[in-house]
Coordinates of C-alpha atoms and ligand atoms in Angstrom, one line a residue:
M1 CA 127.5 214.6 -13.3
D2 CA 124.3 214.3 -11.3
K3 CA 122.1 217.4 -11.2
I4 CA 121.5 219.0 -7.8
S5 CA 117.9 217.8 -7.9
D6 CA 119.2 214.2 -8.2
I7 CA 121.7 214.7 -5.4
K8 CA 118.9 216.0 -3.2
K9 CA 117.0 212.8 -3.6
N10 CA 119.8 210.8 -2.1
L11 CA 120.2 212.6 1.2
K12 CA 120.1 210.2 4.1
I13 CA 119.6 211.2 7.7
Y14 CA 120.0 209.0 10.8
N15 CA 116.6 209.2 12.5
S16 CA 116.9 208.8 16.3
L17 CA 113.2 207.9 16.3
T18 CA 113.7 204.7 14.3
G19 CA 117.4 204.1 14.9
K20 CA 118.0 203.9 11.2
K21 CA 119.5 206.0 8.4
E22 CA 116.6 207.0 6.1
L23 CA 116.2 208.8 2.9
F24 CA 115.1 212.3 3.6
I25 CA 111.7 213.0 2.2
P26 CA 110.2 216.3 3.3
I27 CA 106.5 216.7 4.1
N28 CA 106.1 219.4 1.4
K29 CA 108.3 219.0 -1.6
D30 CA 111.0 221.7 -1.8
Y31 CA 110.3 223.0 1.7
V32 CA 111.9 221.9 5.0
G33 CA 110.8 222.8 8.5
I34 CA 113.4 222.3 11.2
Y35 CA 113.3 223.0 14.9
V36 CA 116.4 223.0 17.2
C37 CA 116.3 223.5 20.9
G38 CA 118.1 226.8 21.6
P39 CA 120.1 227.7 24.7
T40 CA 118.8 228.6 28.2
V41 CA 120.2 232.1 28.4
Y42 CA 121.6 232.2 31.9
N43 CA 125.3 231.8 31.0
H44 CA 127.8 232.2 28.2
L45 CA 128.0 229.2 25.9
H46 CA 130.6 226.6 26.4
L47 CA 132.4 224.9 23.5
G48 CA 130.1 221.9 23.8
N49 CA 127.0 224.0 23.2
C50 CA 128.9 225.6 20.2
R51 CA 129.4 222.1 18.8
T52 CA 125.6 221.5 18.7
F53 CA 124.9 224.8 17.0
I54 CA 127.7 224.5 14.5
S55 CA 126.4 221.0 13.6
F56 CA 122.9 222.2 12.9
D57 CA 124.3 225.2 11.0
L58 CA 125.8 222.7 8.7
V59 CA 122.5 221.0 8.2
F60 CA 120.8 224.3 7.6
R61 CA 123.4 225.4 5.0
Y62 CA 123.4 222.0 3.2
L63 CA 119.6 221.9 2.9
K64 CA 119.7 225.4 1.4
H65 CA 122.5 224.4 -0.9
L66 CA 120.3 221.5 -2.2
G67 CA 117.7 224.1 -3.1
Y68 CA 115.2 223.6 -0.3
K69 CA 113.4 226.6 1.1
V70 CA 114.2 226.1 4.8
R71 CA 112.4 227.5 7.8
Y72 CA 114.8 227.0 10.6
V73 CA 113.3 227.7 14.1
R74 CA 115.7 227.8 17.0
N75 CA 114.2 229.1 20.3
I76 CA 115.6 231.0 23.2
T77 CA 114.6 229.5 26.6
D78 CA 114.2 232.5 28.8
V79 CA 112.0 230.9 31.5
G80 CA 111.0 227.5 32.9
H81 CA 114.3 225.6 32.9
L82 CA 114.7 224.4 36.5
E83 CA 117.9 223.7 38.5
S84 CA 118.2 220.6 40.6
D85 CA 116.8 222.6 43.6
L86 CA 113.7 223.3 41.4
E87 CA 114.6 227.0 41.1
D88 CA 114.4 228.6 37.6
K89 CA 118.0 228.8 36.2
I90 CA 117.5 232.4 35.0
F91 CA 115.8 233.5 38.2
K92 CA 118.6 232.0 40.2
K93 CA 121.2 233.7 38.1
S94 CA 119.4 237.1 38.4
R95 CA 119.7 236.8 42.2
L96 CA 123.4 235.9 42.0
E97 CA 124.3 238.7 39.6
G98 CA 121.9 241.2 41.2
L99 CA 120.2 241.9 38.0
E100 CA 116.6 241.7 36.7
P101 CA 115.8 238.3 35.1
M102 CA 115.2 240.0 31.8
E103 CA 118.7 241.7 32.1
I104 CA 120.2 238.2 32.5
V105 CA 118.2 237.1 29.4
Q106 CA 119.4 240.1 27.4
K107 CA 123.0 239.8 28.5
Y108 CA 123.4 236.1 27.6
T109 CA 121.3 236.3 24.5
L110 CA 123.6 239.0 23.2
S111 CA 126.6 236.9 24.2
F112 CA 125.1 233.9 22.4
H113 CA 124.5 235.8 19.2
N114 CA 127.9 237.4 19.3
L115 CA 129.7 234.1 19.7
L116 CA 127.7 232.3 17.0
S117 CA 128.4 235.1 14.6
I118 CA 132.1 234.8 15.3
L119 CA 131.8 231.1 14.5
N120 CA 130.0 232.0 11.3
V121 CA 126.8 230.2 12.4
Q122 CA 123.9 231.7 10.4
P123 CA 121.0 233.1 12.3
P124 CA 117.8 230.9 12.1
S125 CA 114.7 232.0 10.2
I126 CA 112.7 232.5 13.4
E127 CA 114.1 232.8 17.0
P128 CA 111.1 232.6 19.3
R129 CA 111.3 233.2 23.0
A130 CA 109.4 231.2 25.5
T131 CA 108.2 234.3 27.4
G132 CA 106.7 235.6 24.1
H133 CA 104.4 232.5 23.8
I134 CA 102.7 232.2 27.2
I135 CA 99.2 232.5 25.8
E136 CA 99.9 229.6 23.3
Q137 CA 101.4 227.5 26.1
I138 CA 98.3 228.1 28.3
D139 CA 96.1 227.1 25.3
M140 CA 98.0 223.8 24.8
I141 CA 97.8 223.0 28.5
Q142 CA 94.1 223.6 28.4
K143 CA 93.8 221.2 25.4
L144 CA 95.6 218.5 27.4
I145 CA 93.4 219.1 30.5
K146 CA 90.3 218.7 28.3
K147 CA 91.6 215.4 27.0
K148 CA 92.3 214.3 30.6
L149 CA 96.0 214.1 29.8
A150 CA 96.8 216.8 32.3
Y151 CA 95.5 217.8 35.8
E152 CA 95.7 220.8 38.0
M153 CA 97.0 220.6 41.6
N154 CA 97.4 223.5 43.9
G155 CA 98.0 226.0 41.1
S156 CA 100.4 223.8 39.1
V157 CA 99.5 221.6 36.2
Y158 CA 101.1 218.1 35.5
F159 CA 101.1 215.8 32.6
N160 CA 99.2 212.6 33.5
L161 CA 101.4 209.8 32.2
K162 CA 99.2 206.9 33.4
E163 CA 96.3 208.3 31.4
Y164 CA 98.6 208.9 28.4
E165 CA 99.9 205.4 28.4
K166 CA 96.3 204.0 28.1
F167 CA 96.3 205.4 24.6
Y168 CA 99.9 206.0 23.4
P169 CA 103.2 204.4 24.1
Y170 CA 105.7 206.5 26.1
G171 CA 109.4 206.2 25.4
I172 CA 109.3 205.8 21.6
L173 CA 112.3 208.1 21.2
S174 CA 114.6 207.2 24.1
K175 CA 113.2 203.7 24.8
N176 CA 113.1 204.7 28.4
K177 CA 110.2 203.8 30.7
T178 CA 108.2 206.4 32.6
N179 CA 109.7 205.4 35.9
Q180 CA 113.0 206.8 34.7
L181 CA 111.3 210.2 34.7
V182 CA 111.5 210.2 38.5
N183 CA 114.5 212.5 38.4
K184 CA 117.1 211.6 41.0
K185 CA 119.0 214.8 40.1
F186 CA 116.2 216.9 41.8
K187 CA 116.8 217.4 45.5
I188 CA 113.1 218.0 46.2
T189 CA 110.3 215.7 45.3
I190 CA 106.9 217.2 44.6
V191 CA 104.3 215.4 46.7
E192 CA 101.3 216.9 45.1
K193 CA 101.6 215.0 41.9
K194 CA 99.3 212.0 41.3
N195 CA 102.4 209.9 40.2
P196 CA 106.0 210.8 40.8
Q197 CA 106.8 210.5 37.1
D198 CA 104.2 213.1 36.0
F199 CA 106.1 216.2 34.7
S200 CA 105.2 219.9 35.1
L201 CA 103.4 221.8 32.4
W202 CA 102.7 224.8 34.5
K203 CA 104.3 225.7 37.8
K204 CA 102.7 227.8 40.5
A205 CA 104.8 230.8 41.3
S206 CA 105.7 231.8 44.9
S207 CA 104.9 235.4 45.9
N208 CA 108.5 236.6 45.3
H209 CA 108.7 235.1 41.9
I210 CA 109.1 237.9 39.4
M211 CA 108.9 235.8 36.2
S212 CA 105.2 234.8 36.5
W213 CA 102.1 235.2 34.5
N214 CA 98.3 235.1 35.1
S215 CA 96.7 231.8 34.1
P216 CA 93.5 229.9 34.7
W217 CA 95.3 228.2 37.5
G218 CA 96.7 231.4 39.1
K219 CA 100.1 233.1 38.9
G220 CA 102.8 230.8 37.5
F221 CA 105.2 230.0 34.7
P222 CA 105.5 227.3 32.1
G223 CA 107.5 224.1 32.1
W224 CA 110.5 223.8 29.8
H225 CA 109.1 220.9 27.7
I226 CA 105.8 222.6 26.9
E227 CA 107.7 225.7 25.6
C228 CA 109.4 223.7 22.8
T229 CA 106.3 221.8 21.8
V230 CA 104.4 225.1 21.5
M231 CA 107.1 227.1 19.7
S232 CA 107.9 224.4 17.2
T233 CA 104.3 223.7 16.2
K234 CA 103.3 227.3 16.1
Y235 CA 105.8 228.1 13.4
L236 CA 106.2 224.7 11.6
G237 CA 102.8 223.0 12.0
E238 CA 101.5 220.1 14.1
T239 CA 104.0 217.7 12.4
F240 CA 107.2 219.0 10.7
D241 CA 110.3 217.6 9.1
I242 CA 113.3 217.7 11.5
H243 CA 113.6 218.2 15.3
G244 CA 117.1 218.5 16.6
G245 CA 119.2 219.1 19.7
G246 CA 122.0 217.6 21.7
I247 CA 121.8 213.9 22.7
D248 CA 121.5 215.0 26.4
L249 CA 118.1 216.5 25.5
K250 CA 116.7 213.2 24.1
F251 CA 115.4 212.2 27.5
P252 CA 113.5 213.5 29.2
H253 CA 113.1 216.8 27.3
H254 CA 112.4 215.5 23.8
E255 CA 110.5 212.5 25.0
C256 CA 108.2 214.8 26.9
E257 CA 107.9 217.2 24.0
L258 CA 106.8 214.3 21.9
A259 CA 104.3 213.0 24.4
Q260 CA 102.7 216.4 24.8
S261 CA 102.3 216.9 21.0
I262 CA 101.0 213.3 20.4
G263 CA 98.5 213.8 23.2
A264 CA 97.4 217.3 22.1
Y265 CA 97.2 216.6 18.3
N266 CA 96.8 212.8 18.2
R267 CA 99.7 212.5 15.7
K268 CA 102.3 209.8 15.4
S269 CA 105.2 212.1 16.0
L270 CA 106.0 215.8 16.4
A271 CA 108.7 215.5 13.7
H272 CA 109.4 212.9 11.1
Y273 CA 113.2 212.9 11.7
W274 CA 114.8 213.4 15.1
M275 CA 118.5 214.4 15.0
H276 CA 120.8 214.3 18.0
T277 CA 124.3 215.6 18.2
N278 CA 126.8 213.9 20.4
M279 CA 128.7 215.5 23.2
L280 CA 131.9 217.4 23.2
T281 CA 134.0 216.1 26.1
L282 CA 136.9 217.5 28.1
N283 CA 139.3 215.0 29.7
G284 CA 136.8 212.3 28.6
K285 CA 133.9 213.8 30.4
K286 CA 130.9 215.7 29.0
M287 CA 131.5 219.5 28.9
S288 CA 129.0 221.0 31.2
K289 CA 128.8 224.3 33.0
S290 CA 127.1 222.8 36.0
T291 CA 130.0 220.3 36.8
G292 CA 132.7 223.0 36.0
N293 CA 134.1 220.7 33.3
S294 CA 133.8 223.2 30.5
L295 CA 135.7 225.8 28.5
G296 CA 134.4 228.9 26.7
I297 CA 135.9 230.3 23.5
N298 CA 138.1 232.7 25.5
D299 CA 139.6 229.9 27.5
I300 CA 141.1 228.1 24.5
Y301 CA 144.2 230.4 24.7
S302 CA 145.2 229.5 28.2
F303 CA 144.0 225.8 27.9
C304 CA 146.4 225.5 24.9
E305 CA 149.4 227.0 26.9
K306 CA 149.2 230.4 25.3
K307 CA 148.7 229.2 21.7
S308 CA 145.8 231.0 20.0
F309 CA 143.5 229.6 17.4
S310 CA 141.0 231.5 15.3
P311 CA 137.3 230.6 15.8
N312 CA 137.5 229.4 12.3
I313 CA 139.9 226.6 13.2
F314 CA 137.7 225.7 16.1
R315 CA 134.7 225.3 13.7
F316 CA 136.9 223.2 11.4
F317 CA 138.0 221.1 14.3
I318 CA 134.3 220.4 15.2
L319 CA 133.4 219.5 11.7
K320 CA 136.3 217.0 11.4
S321 CA 134.3 214.7 13.6
H322 CA 130.9 213.2 12.7
Y323 CA 128.1 214.9 14.7
R324 CA 126.9 211.6 16.1
S325 CA 130.3 210.7 17.6
V326 CA 131.6 211.7 21.0
M327 CA 134.5 214.1 20.5
N328 CA 137.2 215.1 23.0
F329 CA 138.5 218.6 23.0
T330 CA 142.3 218.7 22.9
K331 CA 145.1 221.1 22.0
K332 CA 146.6 218.3 19.7
G333 CA 143.3 218.1 17.8
L334 CA 143.3 221.9 17.3
I335 CA 146.9 221.9 16.1
H336 CA 146.1 219.1 13.6
A337 CA 143.0 220.9 12.4
E338 CA 145.0 224.1 11.9
K339 CA 147.5 222.3 9.7
E340 CA 144.9 220.6 7.6
Y341 CA 142.8 223.7 7.2
T342 CA 145.9 225.8 6.2
K343 CA 146.6 223.3 3.4
I344 CA 143.1 223.3 2.1
I345 CA 143.0 227.2 2.0
E346 CA 146.5 227.2 0.4
S347 CA 145.1 225.0 -2.4
I348 CA 142.1 227.4 -2.9
N349 CA 144.5 230.3 -3.2
I350 CA 146.6 228.4 -5.8
L351 CA 143.4 227.8 -7.8
E352 CA 142.4 231.4 -7.6
N353 CA 145.8 232.7 -8.8
F354 CA 146.6 229.9 -11.3
N355 CA 147.2 230.6 -14.9
S356 CA 145.6 227.6 -16.5
K357 CA 147.0 228.5 -20.0
T358 CA 150.0 226.3 -19.2
L359 CA 147.9 223.2 -18.7
K360 CA 147.1 220.5 -21.2
E361 CA 143.9 220.5 -23.1
K362 CA 143.4 216.8 -24.0
N363 CA 141.6 214.2 -22.1
N364 CA 143.9 211.6 -20.7
D365 CA 143.3 208.7 -18.4
N366 CA 146.0 209.9 -15.9
F367 CA 144.1 213.1 -15.3
F368 CA 142.4 213.7 -12.0
K369 CA 138.8 212.6 -12.3
I370 CA 137.0 215.6 -11.3
F371 CA 133.4 214.4 -11.8
F372 CA 134.1 211.3 -9.8
W373 CA 135.5 213.5 -7.0
I374 CA 132.5 215.9 -6.9
K375 CA 130.3 212.8 -6.7
K376 CA 132.3 211.4 -3.8
C377 CA 132.0 214.7 -2.0
Y378 CA 128.2 214.8 -2.3
E379 CA 128.0 211.2 -1.4
S380 CA 129.8 211.8 1.9
I381 CA 127.7 214.8 2.9
N382 CA 124.5 213.0 1.7
D383 CA 125.5 210.1 4.0
D384 CA 124.0 211.6 7.2
F385 CA 126.2 214.8 6.9
N386 CA 129.4 212.9 7.1
T387 CA 131.7 215.9 7.3
P388 CA 134.9 214.0 8.2
L389 CA 134.6 212.0 5.0
L390 CA 133.9 215.2 3.0
I391 CA 136.9 216.9 4.6
S392 CA 139.1 213.9 3.7
N393 CA 138.0 214.2 0.1
L394 CA 138.8 217.9 0.2
F395 CA 142.2 217.2 1.6
K396 CA 143.0 214.7 -1.1
V397 CA 142.2 217.2 -3.8
S398 CA 144.1 219.9 -2.0
H399 CA 147.2 217.7 -2.1
I400 CA 146.9 217.3 -5.9
I401 CA 146.4 221.1 -6.3
R402 CA 149.4 221.8 -4.2
H403 CA 151.8 219.2 -5.6
N404 CA 150.5 218.0 -9.0
I405 CA 148.3 220.6 -10.5
N406 CA 149.3 219.4 -14.0
E407 CA 147.2 216.3 -13.3
I408 CA 144.1 218.6 -13.6
E409 CA 142.6 219.3 -17.0
K410 CA 142.7 222.9 -18.1
C411 CA 138.9 223.1 -18.5
H412 CA 138.4 221.7 -15.0
I413 CA 140.2 224.4 -13.1
N414 CA 137.2 226.6 -12.9
L415 CA 134.9 223.7 -12.0
L416 CA 137.3 222.7 -9.2
K417 CA 137.4 226.3 -7.9
K418 CA 133.6 226.4 -7.9
Y419 CA 133.1 223.2 -6.0
M420 CA 135.9 223.9 -3.5
T421 CA 134.1 227.2 -2.7
H422 CA 130.8 225.4 -2.4
F423 CA 132.1 222.7 0.0
V424 CA 134.6 224.7 2.0
F425 CA 132.8 228.1 2.4
D426 CA 129.1 227.6 1.6
I427 CA 128.5 224.2 3.2
L428 CA 131.1 223.8 5.9
G429 CA 130.8 227.5 6.6
L430 CA 134.5 228.2 6.9
K431 CA 136.2 231.4 6.1
K432 CA 139.6 232.5 4.9
E433 CA 141.7 233.6 7.8
E434 CA 141.9 237.2 6.7
E435 CA 138.1 237.6 6.8
Q436 CA 138.1 235.9 10.2
K437 CA 140.9 238.1 11.5
T438 CA 139.0 241.3 10.6
K439 CA 136.1 240.1 12.6
S440 CA 138.1 239.0 15.6
S441 CA 140.4 242.0 15.4
S442 CA 137.4 244.3 15.5
L443 CA 136.4 242.4 18.7
S444 CA 139.9 242.8 20.2
D445 CA 140.1 246.5 19.1
N446 CA 137.0 247.1 21.0
R447 CA 138.3 245.4 24.1
L448 CA 141.6 247.2 23.8
S449 CA 140.0 250.6 23.7
I450 CA 137.9 249.8 26.8
L451 CA 141.1 248.7 28.5
I452 CA 142.9 251.9 27.6
E453 CA 140.0 254.0 28.8
R454 CA 140.1 252.2 32.1
L455 CA 143.8 252.7 32.5
I456 CA 143.4 256.4 31.9
K457 CA 140.7 256.6 34.5
F458 CA 142.9 254.6 36.9
R459 CA 145.8 257.1 36.3
M460 CA 143.5 260.0 37.0
E461 CA 142.7 258.5 40.4
A462 CA 146.4 258.0 41.1
R463 CA 147.0 261.7 40.2
K464 CA 144.2 262.8 42.5
Q465 CA 145.8 260.8 45.3
K466 CA 149.2 262.4 44.4
N467 CA 150.6 259.0 43.6
W468 CA 153.0 260.5 41.1
I469 CA 155.2 257.3 40.7
L470 CA 152.2 255.2 39.7
S471 CA 150.7 257.9 37.4
D472 CA 154.0 258.4 35.6
R473 CA 154.5 254.7 35.2
I474 CA 151.0 254.4 33.5
R475 CA 151.7 257.4 31.3
K476 CA 155.0 255.8 30.1
E477 CA 153.4 252.4 29.5
L478 CA 150.7 254.0 27.5
S479 CA 153.1 256.0 25.5
H480 CA 155.0 252.8 24.5
I481 CA 151.9 251.6 22.7
G482 CA 151.3 255.1 21.1
V483 CA 148.8 256.6 23.5
K484 CA 150.2 260.1 24.4
L485 CA 148.6 261.9 27.4
H486 CA 148.6 265.6 27.9
D487 CA 148.0 266.5 31.5
E488 CA 146.1 269.6 32.6
K489 CA 146.4 271.1 36.0
L490 CA 144.3 269.1 38.5
F491 CA 143.4 271.9 41.0
Ligands
LIG501 P1 121.4 224.2 27.1 O1 121.5 225.7 27.1 O2 122.1 223.6 28.3 O3 120.0 223.7 26.9 O4 122.3 223.6 25.9 C1 122.1 224.1 24.5 C2 122.5 223.0 23.6 O5 123.8 222.5 23.7 C3 121.6 221.8 23.7 O6 121.2 221.3 22.5 C4 122.5 220.8 24.4 O7 122.1 219.4 24.1 C5 123.8 221.1 23.8 N1 125.0 220.7 24.6 C6 125.1 220.8 26.0 N2 126.3 220.3 26.4 C7 126.9 219.8 25.3 C8 128.2 219.2 25.0 N3 129.0 218.9 26.0 N4 128.5 218.8 23.7 C9 127.6 219.1 22.7 N5 126.4 219.7 22.9 C10 126.1 220.1 24.2
LIG502 ZN1 113.6 222.1 23.5

């Protein structure tokens, strides 16, 4: 069997920059630097966002499994991402919810962390926030101004694409031309730009704008693209190994990140490998909060006509599709995933409790060829993280374990246990349902106690209003679920 160091040499990644599957060769042997665009924290994640973060979690886990020391940087966008009316998404949400912008950031960052932990997504090595890197962003903008690749206009700074194109080609990642940067989505066009396709590096803040910082150009806030260029290069260097995100970020976000870094550092690319996950769709259309065509993790229950699925099954469902394929979210797909997953876990349980003394010792041609199977599993994941192929290999062996365990050589039982654990738990990041249940039940226990507290308060109010019928009814309902109330005199 190949050693892990040999398996490592055969990892191929589809590089969006070249449009080819390429052997993965890191800049520094044994170390990998990876940057993934994190969420803009103005809303709860939808299932599509989860798909992207689960996919990169798999990449992170597999690189570590291969023995690489991985520095995984995934940012939090907490300023600068604009809505179609040019208002900052977080600022707008703070107005709508009547909260401080930083309360919005805190609320949705906590929700993001909580959800990813439920989905068993490992935290990154560094999670920088855009607002924590304003000085570095101003520095990079100044560097671009010095090189005449950016210009200031009325307190805002724009990237000068005409000047950039004199030295470097624009569109190397998306193959788009600069005129496609004139965003039809935006309802307002900025007249002060030299060219309509020039994008913002720094935006002048209006007097009522709370999220603004002093800069050489007056009070303002950074543009979304500059944030990622700055945070990635600060922690990973001017050029690093892998840059990732959803395919919807390829243009203009990643193309602009790339242009900024090429311009500032005179490098060929920001990252050697660019990876893009494809979209999770609902009814055939991209899941997206802004169009309303989206579901959150708590919506699965009602969407699936009151059938609940554990977050673990959702993770398995996601990994059953290759990260570069479009994937439609359906109840049927989840049911199928649940069945397959249950069978795989059943086979692991059989292996764990199996008494191999009853098995034959001798080598025989009819035996299940374990080394060949392990090789096949590694080949599938090495082929641009082909999780559906890996899962089909796992499924095949789980069938043998469940129905023909005698086909397995005695001395191979432990080996099979070891590799099933590697593939299912360490790399795919799945969990046995009992572990999952403890996590989700602690979540629902928490919700239940909040609900009970609210009901008790509600009953107190009913009593104060002398609404004895309602207060009695609540007391009886609570006593049915074991909550006994002892009333004291009110007045
Ligand atoms: P956002 O907070 O909108 O920047 O999105 C966070 C991440 O989720 C980005 O990498 C997006 O590309 C990704 N994403 C957004 N919608 C979907 C979707 N429907 N399917 C998969 N990934 C998505
Ligand atoms: Zn980004």
